[in-house]
Amino acid sequence: MTARLADIAAQAGVSEATVSRVLNGKPGVAATTRQSVLAALDVLGYERPVRLRSRSAGLVGLITPELENPIFPALAQVIGQALTRQGYTPVLATQTPGGSTEDELTEMLVDRGVSGIIFVSGLHADTSADMDRYEQLRAQGVPFVLVDGFAEKVRAPFISPDDRAAMRLAVTHLVSLGHTDIGLALGPKRFVPVQRKIEGFVRAVREQLGLDEDAVHERLVQHSLFTLEGGQAAAAALLDRGCTAVVCASDMMALGAIRAARRRGLEVPDDISVVGFDDSPLIAFTDPPLTTVRKPVPAMGQAAVNTLLEEIAGTPAPRSEFVFMPELVVRGSTASARKASSPKG
């Protein structure tokens, strides 16, 4: 066997250890290197192991919500590229209004023999959803990883941004600019990321502005939809309550908040400051360029793939949550509250 490894390594131009990793279907080998080793097997007349044949052509499912919010295609691209580098073929399954449900997409992927599934912002993030579906999936022997949203009852690895820290970054930035009336616009309350953002926001404004918690919930937190229109509606309500700055739970909502301000004859950031969340592609080129809290998409996507491949290889990660720190990106949609104190028209 040692002589065989040496022959394959010499033919492929790699180390014997790398050949061993490929033959045993271990992750951590570049796709091009893996192909070189497989080609060396063919040239030398060795038969590819059955496990290796199935592993190198393995399918991995990726289930996402709609793709209108650019953060989901961005995450799908990172995950897809990382899977391809490891010799897997990503299969993107997207939920659409009136289309297939998460359960239907899961069943379709399982029927096609996927090696594993990555769920992004799925039902695991919805506190009103039944989590038994994930236990049933585990009982079928399908490895999976859950991104964005944590459920205590589900025995699986979770990948999340630190939503509480994200709100602290946004509030600290706005307070440093002199804002004292800061609103929070976000999606439905039943989602875990929404609940965590509220916790972080309330704690930050209490600590930095000394506001009463009940008053914050009543006056400064506004639920809506995770859409441009939802952001517009939420921001309009917060402007009615005298807010000079609005923190939004997504960049799409932030664009809606800017539209709400402009429809009132207000300028961003002169009259109202707006902060987004995600740092979606192209968001730096809006008018004005959006100040936002950057979701660590590359790190989260790579971690999701690494964790899933460990599950597939039979060395499962801990049944816990891996939390990634976001980053504040200051651009042109926030300014001093002194400017925000004199609305136009």
Coordinates of N, CA and C in Angstrom, one line a residue, residues 82-233:
A82 N -17.4 27.3 -1.9 CA -16.7 26.5 -0.9 C -16.9 25.0 -1.1
L83 N -18.2 24.7 -1.4 CA -18.5 23.3 -1.7 C -17.8 22.8 -2.9
T84 N -17.8 23.6 -4.0 CA -17.2 23.2 -5.3 C -15.7 22.9 -5.1
R85 N -15.1 23.8 -4.3 CA -13.6 23.6 -4.0 C -13.3 22.3 -3.3
Q86 N -14.3 21.7 -2.6 CA -14.1 20.5 -1.9 C -14.7 19.3 -2.8
G87 N -15.0 19.5 -4.0 CA -15.5 18.5 -4.9 C -16.9 18.1 -4.8
Y88 N -17.7 18.9 -4.1 CA -19.1 18.7 -4.0 C -19.9 19.6 -5.0
T89 N -21.1 19.2 -5.3 CA -21.9 19.9 -6.2 C -23.1 20.5 -5.5
P90 N -23.1 21.9 -5.3 CA -24.2 22.5 -4.6 C -25.5 22.5 -5.4
V91 N -26.6 22.3 -4.7 CA -28.0 22.3 -5.3 C -28.8 23.4 -4.6
L92 N -29.0 24.5 -5.3 CA -29.7 25.6 -4.6 C -31.2 25.4 -4.7
A93 N -31.9 25.4 -3.6 CA -33.4 25.2 -3.6 C -33.9 26.5 -2.9
T94 N -34.7 27.2 -3.6 CA -35.2 28.5 -3.1 C -36.7 28.5 -2.8
Q95 N -37.1 29.0 -1.6 CA -38.5 29.1 -1.3 C -39.0 30.4 -2.0
T96 N -40.2 30.3 -2.6 CA -40.8 31.5 -3.2 C -42.3 31.5 -2.7
P97 N -42.9 32.7 -2.6 CA -44.3 32.8 -2.2 C -45.2 32.0 -3.1
G98 N -46.0 31.1 -2.6 CA -46.8 30.3 -3.4 C -46.1 29.1 -4.0
G99 N -44.8 29.0 -3.7 CA -44.1 27.9 -4.3 C -43.8 26.8 -3.3
S100 N -42.7 26.1 -3.5 CA -42.4 24.9 -2.6 C -42.1 25.4 -1.2
T101 N -42.5 24.6 -0.2 CA -42.2 24.9 1.2 C -40.8 24.4 1.6
E102 N -40.3 24.7 2.7 CA -39.1 24.2 3.2 C -39.1 22.6 3.3
D103 N -40.2 22.1 3.8 CA -40.4 20.7 3.9 C -40.4 20.0 2.6
E104 N -41.1 20.6 1.6 CA -41.1 20.0 0.3 C -39.7 20.0 -0.4
L105 N -39.0 21.1 -0.2 CA -37.6 21.2 -0.8 C -36.7 20.2 -0.1
T106 N -36.9 20.1 1.2 CA -36.0 19.1 1.9 C -36.3 17.7 1.4
E107 N -37.6 17.3 1.3 CA -37.9 16.0 0.8 C -37.4 15.8 -0.6
M108 N -37.4 16.8 -1.5 CA -36.9 16.7 -2.8 C -35.4 16.4 -2.8
L109 N -34.7 17.1 -2.0 CA -33.2 17.0 -1.9 C -32.9 15.6 -1.3
V110 N -33.6 15.1 -0.3 CA -33.3 13.8 0.3 C -33.6 12.7 -0.7
D111 N -34.6 12.9 -1.5 CA -35.0 11.9 -2.5 C -33.9 11.8 -3.6
R112 N -33.1 12.9 -3.8 CA -32.1 12.9 -4.8 C -30.7 12.5 -4.2
G113 N -30.8 12.0 -2.9 CA -29.6 11.4 -2.3 C -28.5 12.4 -1.9
V114 N -28.8 13.6 -1.5 CA -27.8 14.6 -1.2 C -27.0 14.1 0.0
S115 N -25.7 14.5 0.1 CA -24.9 14.2 1.2 C -25.2 14.9 2.4
G116 N -25.8 16.1 2.3 CA -26.1 16.9 3.4 C -26.9 18.2 3.0
I117 N -27.4 18.9 3.9 CA -28.2 20.1 3.6 C -27.8 21.3 4.5
I118 N -27.7 22.5 3.9 CA -27.5 23.7 4.7 C -28.8 24.5 4.6
F119 N -29.3 24.9 5.7 CA -30.6 25.7 5.8 C -30.2 27.1 6.1
V120 N -30.6 28.1 5.3 CA -30.4 29.5 5.6 C -31.7 30.2 6.0
S121 N -31.7 30.8 7.2 CA -32.9 31.6 7.6 C -34.2 30.8 7.4
G122 N -34.2 29.5 7.8 CA -35.3 28.6 7.6 C -36.3 28.6 8.8
L123 N -37.1 27.6 8.8 CA -38.1 27.5 9.9 C -37.4 27.4 11.3
H124 N -36.1 27.0 11.3 CA -35.4 26.9 12.6 C -35.3 28.3 13.3
A125 N -35.4 29.3 12.5 CA -35.4 30.7 13.0 C -36.7 31.2 13.5
D126 N -37.8 30.4 13.2 CA -39.1 30.9 13.5 C -39.6 30.2 14.8
T127 N -39.8 30.9 15.9 CA -40.1 30.3 17.2 C -41.5 29.7 17.2
S128 N -42.3 30.0 16.2 CA -43.6 29.4 16.2 C -43.7 28.1 15.4
A129 N -42.6 27.7 14.7 CA -42.5 26.5 13.9 C -42.3 25.3 14.7
D130 N -42.7 24.2 14.2 CA -42.5 22.9 14.8 C -41.1 22.4 14.5
M131 N -40.2 22.2 15.5 CA -38.8 21.8 15.3 C -38.7 20.3 15.1
D132 N -39.8 19.5 15.2 CA -39.7 18.0 15.0 C -39.2 17.7 13.6
R133 N -39.4 18.6 12.7 CA -39.0 18.3 11.3 C -37.5 18.0 11.2
Y134 N -36.7 18.7 12.0 CA -35.3 18.5 12.0 C -34.8 17.2 12.6
E135 N -35.6 16.8 13.7 CA -35.3 15.5 14.3 C -35.6 14.4 13.3
Q136 N -36.7 14.5 12.6 CA -37.0 13.5 11.6 C -36.0 13.4 10.5
L137 N -35.4 14.6 10.1 CA -34.4 14.6 9.1 C -33.1 13.9 9.7
R138 N -32.8 14.2 10.9 CA -31.6 13.5 11.5 C -31.8 12.0 11.6
A139 N -33.1 11.6 11.9 CA -33.4 10.2 12.0 C -33.2 9.5 10.6
Q140 N -33.3 10.3 9.5 CA -33.0 9.7 8.2 C -31.6 9.6 7.9
G141 N -30.7 10.1 8.8 CA -29.3 10.0 8.6 C -28.7 11.1 7.7
V142 N -29.4 12.2 7.5 CA -29.0 13.3 6.6 C -28.3 14.3 7.5
P143 N -27.0 14.6 7.3 CA -26.3 15.7 8.0 C -26.8 17.0 7.6
F144 N -26.9 18.0 8.5 CA -27.4 19.3 8.2 C -26.8 20.4 9.1
V145 N -26.7 21.6 8.6 CA -26.3 22.7 9.4 C -27.3 23.9 9.2
L146 N -27.5 24.6 10.2 CA -28.5 25.7 10.2 C -27.9 27.1 10.4
V147 N -28.2 28.0 9.5 CA -27.6 29.3 9.4 C -28.6 30.3 9.7
D148 N -28.3 31.3 10.6 CA -29.2 32.4 10.9 C -30.5 32.0 11.7
G149 N -30.3 31.9 13.0 CA -31.5 31.5 13.8 C -31.1 30.3 14.7
F150 N -31.4 30.3 16.0 CA -31.0 29.3 16.9 C -32.2 28.7 17.6
A151 N -32.3 27.4 17.6 CA -33.4 26.7 18.3 C -32.8 25.7 19.3
E152 N -33.0 25.9 20.5 CA -32.5 25.1 21.6 C -32.8 23.6 21.4
K153 N -34.0 23.3 20.9 CA -34.4 21.9 20.9 C -33.8 21.1 19.7
V154 N -33.2 21.8 18.8 CA -32.6 21.1 17.6 C -31.2 20.7 17.9
R155 N -30.9 19.4 17.7 CA -29.5 18.9 17.9 C -28.8 19.1 16.6
A156 N -28.1 20.2 16.4 CA -27.4 20.4 15.2 C -26.5 21.6 15.4
P157 N -25.4 21.8 14.5 CA -24.6 23.0 14.6 C -25.3 24.2 14.0
F158 N -25.2 25.3 14.6 CA -25.8 26.6 14.1 C -24.7 27.6 13.8
I159 N -24.9 28.4 12.8 CA -24.0 29.4 12.4 C -24.7 30.7 12.4
S160 N -24.3 31.7 13.2 CA -25.1 33.0 13.4 C -24.2 34.2 13.4
P161 N -24.7 35.3 13.0 CA -24.0 36.6 13.3 C -24.4 37.0 14.7
D162 N -23.6 37.8 15.4 CA -24.0 38.3 16.7 C -24.9 39.5 16.5
D163 N -26.2 39.2 16.5 CA -27.2 40.2 16.3 C -27.3 41.3 17.4
R164 N -27.0 40.8 18.6 CA -27.0 41.8 19.8 C -25.9 42.8 19.6
A165 N -24.7 42.3 19.3 CA -23.5 43.1 19.1 C -23.7 44.1 17.9
A166 N -24.4 43.6 16.9 CA -24.7 44.5 15.7 C -25.5 45.7 16.1
M167 N -26.5 45.5 17.0 CA -27.3 46.7 17.4 C -26.5 47.6 18.3
R168 N -25.6 47.0 19.1 CA -24.8 47.8 20.0 C -23.8 48.7 19.2
L169 N -23.3 48.1 18.1 CA -22.4 48.9 17.2 C -23.2 50.1 16.6
A170 N -24.4 49.8 16.1 CA -25.2 50.8 15.4 C -25.6 51.9 16.4
V171 N -26.1 51.5 17.6 CA -26.5 52.5 18.6 C -25.4 53.4 19.0
T172 N -24.2 52.8 19.3 CA -23.1 53.5 19.8 C -22.6 54.5 18.7
H173 N -22.7 54.2 17.5 CA -22.3 55.1 16.4 C -23.3 56.3 16.4
L174 N -24.6 56.0 16.5 CA -25.5 57.1 16.4 C -25.5 58.0 17.6
V175 N -25.3 57.4 18.8 CA -25.2 58.2 20.0 C -23.9 59.1 20.0
S176 N -22.9 58.6 19.4 CA -21.6 59.4 19.2 C -21.9 60.6 18.3
L177 N -22.9 60.5 17.5 CA -23.2 61.6 16.6 C -24.2 62.6 17.2
G178 N -24.6 62.3 18.5 CA -25.5 63.2 19.2 C -27.0 62.8 19.1
H179 N -27.3 61.7 18.5 CA -28.7 61.2 18.5 C -29.2 60.7 19.8
T180 N -30.4 61.1 20.2 CA -31.0 60.6 21.4 C -32.4 59.9 21.1
D181 N -32.9 60.2 20.0 CA -34.2 59.5 19.6 C -33.9 58.6 18.4
I182 N -33.6 57.3 18.8 CA -33.1 56.3 17.8 C -34.2 55.2 17.7
G183 N -34.7 55.0 16.5 CA -35.7 54.0 16.4 C -35.1 52.7 15.8
L184 N -35.8 51.6 15.9 CA -35.4 50.3 15.4 C -36.5 49.7 14.5
A185 N -36.2 49.5 13.3 CA -37.2 48.9 12.3 C -36.8 47.5 12.0
L186 N -37.7 46.5 12.2 CA -37.3 45.2 12.0 C -38.5 44.3 11.6
G187 N -38.3 43.0 11.3 CA -39.3 42.1 10.8 C -40.2 41.6 12.0
P188 N -41.0 40.6 11.7 CA -41.9 40.0 12.7 C -41.2 39.5 13.9
K189 N -41.8 39.6 15.0 CA -41.2 39.3 16.3 C -40.9 37.8 16.6
R190 N -41.5 37.0 15.8 CA -41.4 35.5 16.1 C -40.0 35.0 15.7
F191 N -39.3 35.7 14.9 CA -38.0 35.2 14.4 C -36.9 35.5 15.4
V192 N -36.0 34.5 15.6 CA -34.9 34.6 16.6 C -34.0 35.8 16.4
P193 N -33.5 36.0 15.1 CA -32.6 37.2 14.9 C -33.3 38.5 15.3
V194 N -34.6 38.6 15.0 CA -35.4 39.8 15.4 C -35.3 40.0 16.9
Q195 N -35.6 38.9 17.7 CA -35.6 39.0 19.1 C -34.3 39.4 19.7
R196 N -33.2 38.8 19.1 CA -31.9 39.2 19.5 C -31.5 40.6 19.2
K197 N -31.9 41.1 18.1 CA -31.6 42.5 17.7 C -32.4 43.4 18.7
I198 N -33.6 43.1 19.1 CA -34.3 43.9 20.1 C -33.6 43.9 21.4
E199 N -33.1 42.7 21.8 CA -32.4 42.6 23.1 C -31.2 43.5 23.1
G200 N -30.4 43.4 22.0 CA -29.2 44.2 21.9 C -29.5 45.7 21.8
F201 N -30.5 46.1 21.1 CA -30.9 47.5 20.9 C -31.4 48.1 22.2
V202 N -32.3 47.4 22.9 CA -32.8 47.9 24.2 C -31.7 48.0 25.2
R203 N -30.8 47.1 25.3 CA -29.7 47.1 26.2 C -28.8 48.3 25.9
A204 N -28.5 48.6 24.6 CA -27.6 49.7 24.3 C -28.2 51.0 24.6
V205 N -29.5 51.2 24.2 CA -30.1 52.6 24.5 C -30.3 52.8 26.0
R206 N -30.6 51.7 26.7 CA -30.7 51.9 28.2 C -29.4 52.3 28.8
E207 N -28.3 51.6 28.4 CA -27.0 51.9 28.9 C -26.5 53.2 28.5
Q208 N -26.7 53.6 27.2 CA -26.0 54.8 26.7 C -26.9 56.0 26.8
L209 N -28.2 55.8 26.9 CA -29.1 57.0 26.9 C -30.0 57.0 28.2
G210 N -29.9 56.0 29.0 CA -30.7 55.9 30.2 C -32.2 55.8 30.0
L211 N -32.6 55.3 28.9 CA -34.1 55.2 28.7 C -34.7 54.0 29.4
D212 N -36.0 54.2 29.7 CA -36.8 53.1 30.3 C -37.1 52.0 29.3
E213 N -36.9 50.8 29.8 CA -37.1 49.6 28.8 C -38.5 49.6 28.2
D214 N -39.5 49.8 29.1 CA -40.9 49.8 28.5 C -41.1 50.9 27.5
A215 N -40.6 52.0 27.8 CA -40.7 53.2 26.9 C -40.0 52.9 25.5
V216 N -38.9 52.2 25.6 CA -38.1 51.9 24.4 C -39.0 50.9 23.5
H217 N -39.5 49.9 24.1 CA -40.4 48.9 23.4 C -41.6 49.6 22.8
E218 N -42.2 50.5 23.5 CA -43.4 51.1 23.1 C -43.2 52.2 22.0
R219 N -42.1 53.0 22.1 CA -42.0 54.1 21.2 C -40.9 53.9 20.2
L220 N -39.9 53.1 20.4 CA -38.7 53.1 19.5 C -38.6 51.8 18.7
V221 N -39.4 50.8 19.0 CA -39.3 49.5 18.3 C -40.5 49.3 17.4
Q222 N -40.3 49.2 16.1 CA -41.4 49.0 15.2 C -41.2 47.8 14.3
H223 N -42.2 46.9 14.3 CA -42.1 45.7 13.5 C -42.8 45.9 12.2
S224 N -42.3 45.2 11.2 CA -42.9 45.3 9.8 C -42.4 44.1 9.1
L225 N -42.2 44.2 7.7 CA -41.7 43.1 6.9 C -40.3 43.3 6.5
F226 N -39.6 42.3 6.2 CA -38.2 42.4 5.8 C -38.1 42.8 4.3
T227 N -38.7 43.9 3.9 CA -38.7 44.3 2.6 C -38.5 45.8 2.5
L228 N -38.3 46.3 1.3 CA -38.2 47.8 1.1 C -39.5 48.5 1.6
E229 N -40.6 47.9 1.2 CA -41.9 48.5 1.6 C -42.1 48.4 3.2
G230 N -41.6 47.3 3.7 CA -41.7 47.1 5.2 C -40.9 48.2 5.9
G231 N -39.7 48.4 5.4 CA -38.8 49.4 6.0 C -39.4 50.8 5.9
Q232 N -40.1 51.1 4.7 CA -40.7 52.4 4.6 C -41.8 52.6 5.6
A233 N -42.7 51.6 5.8 CA -43.8 51.7 6.7 C -43.3 51.8 8.1

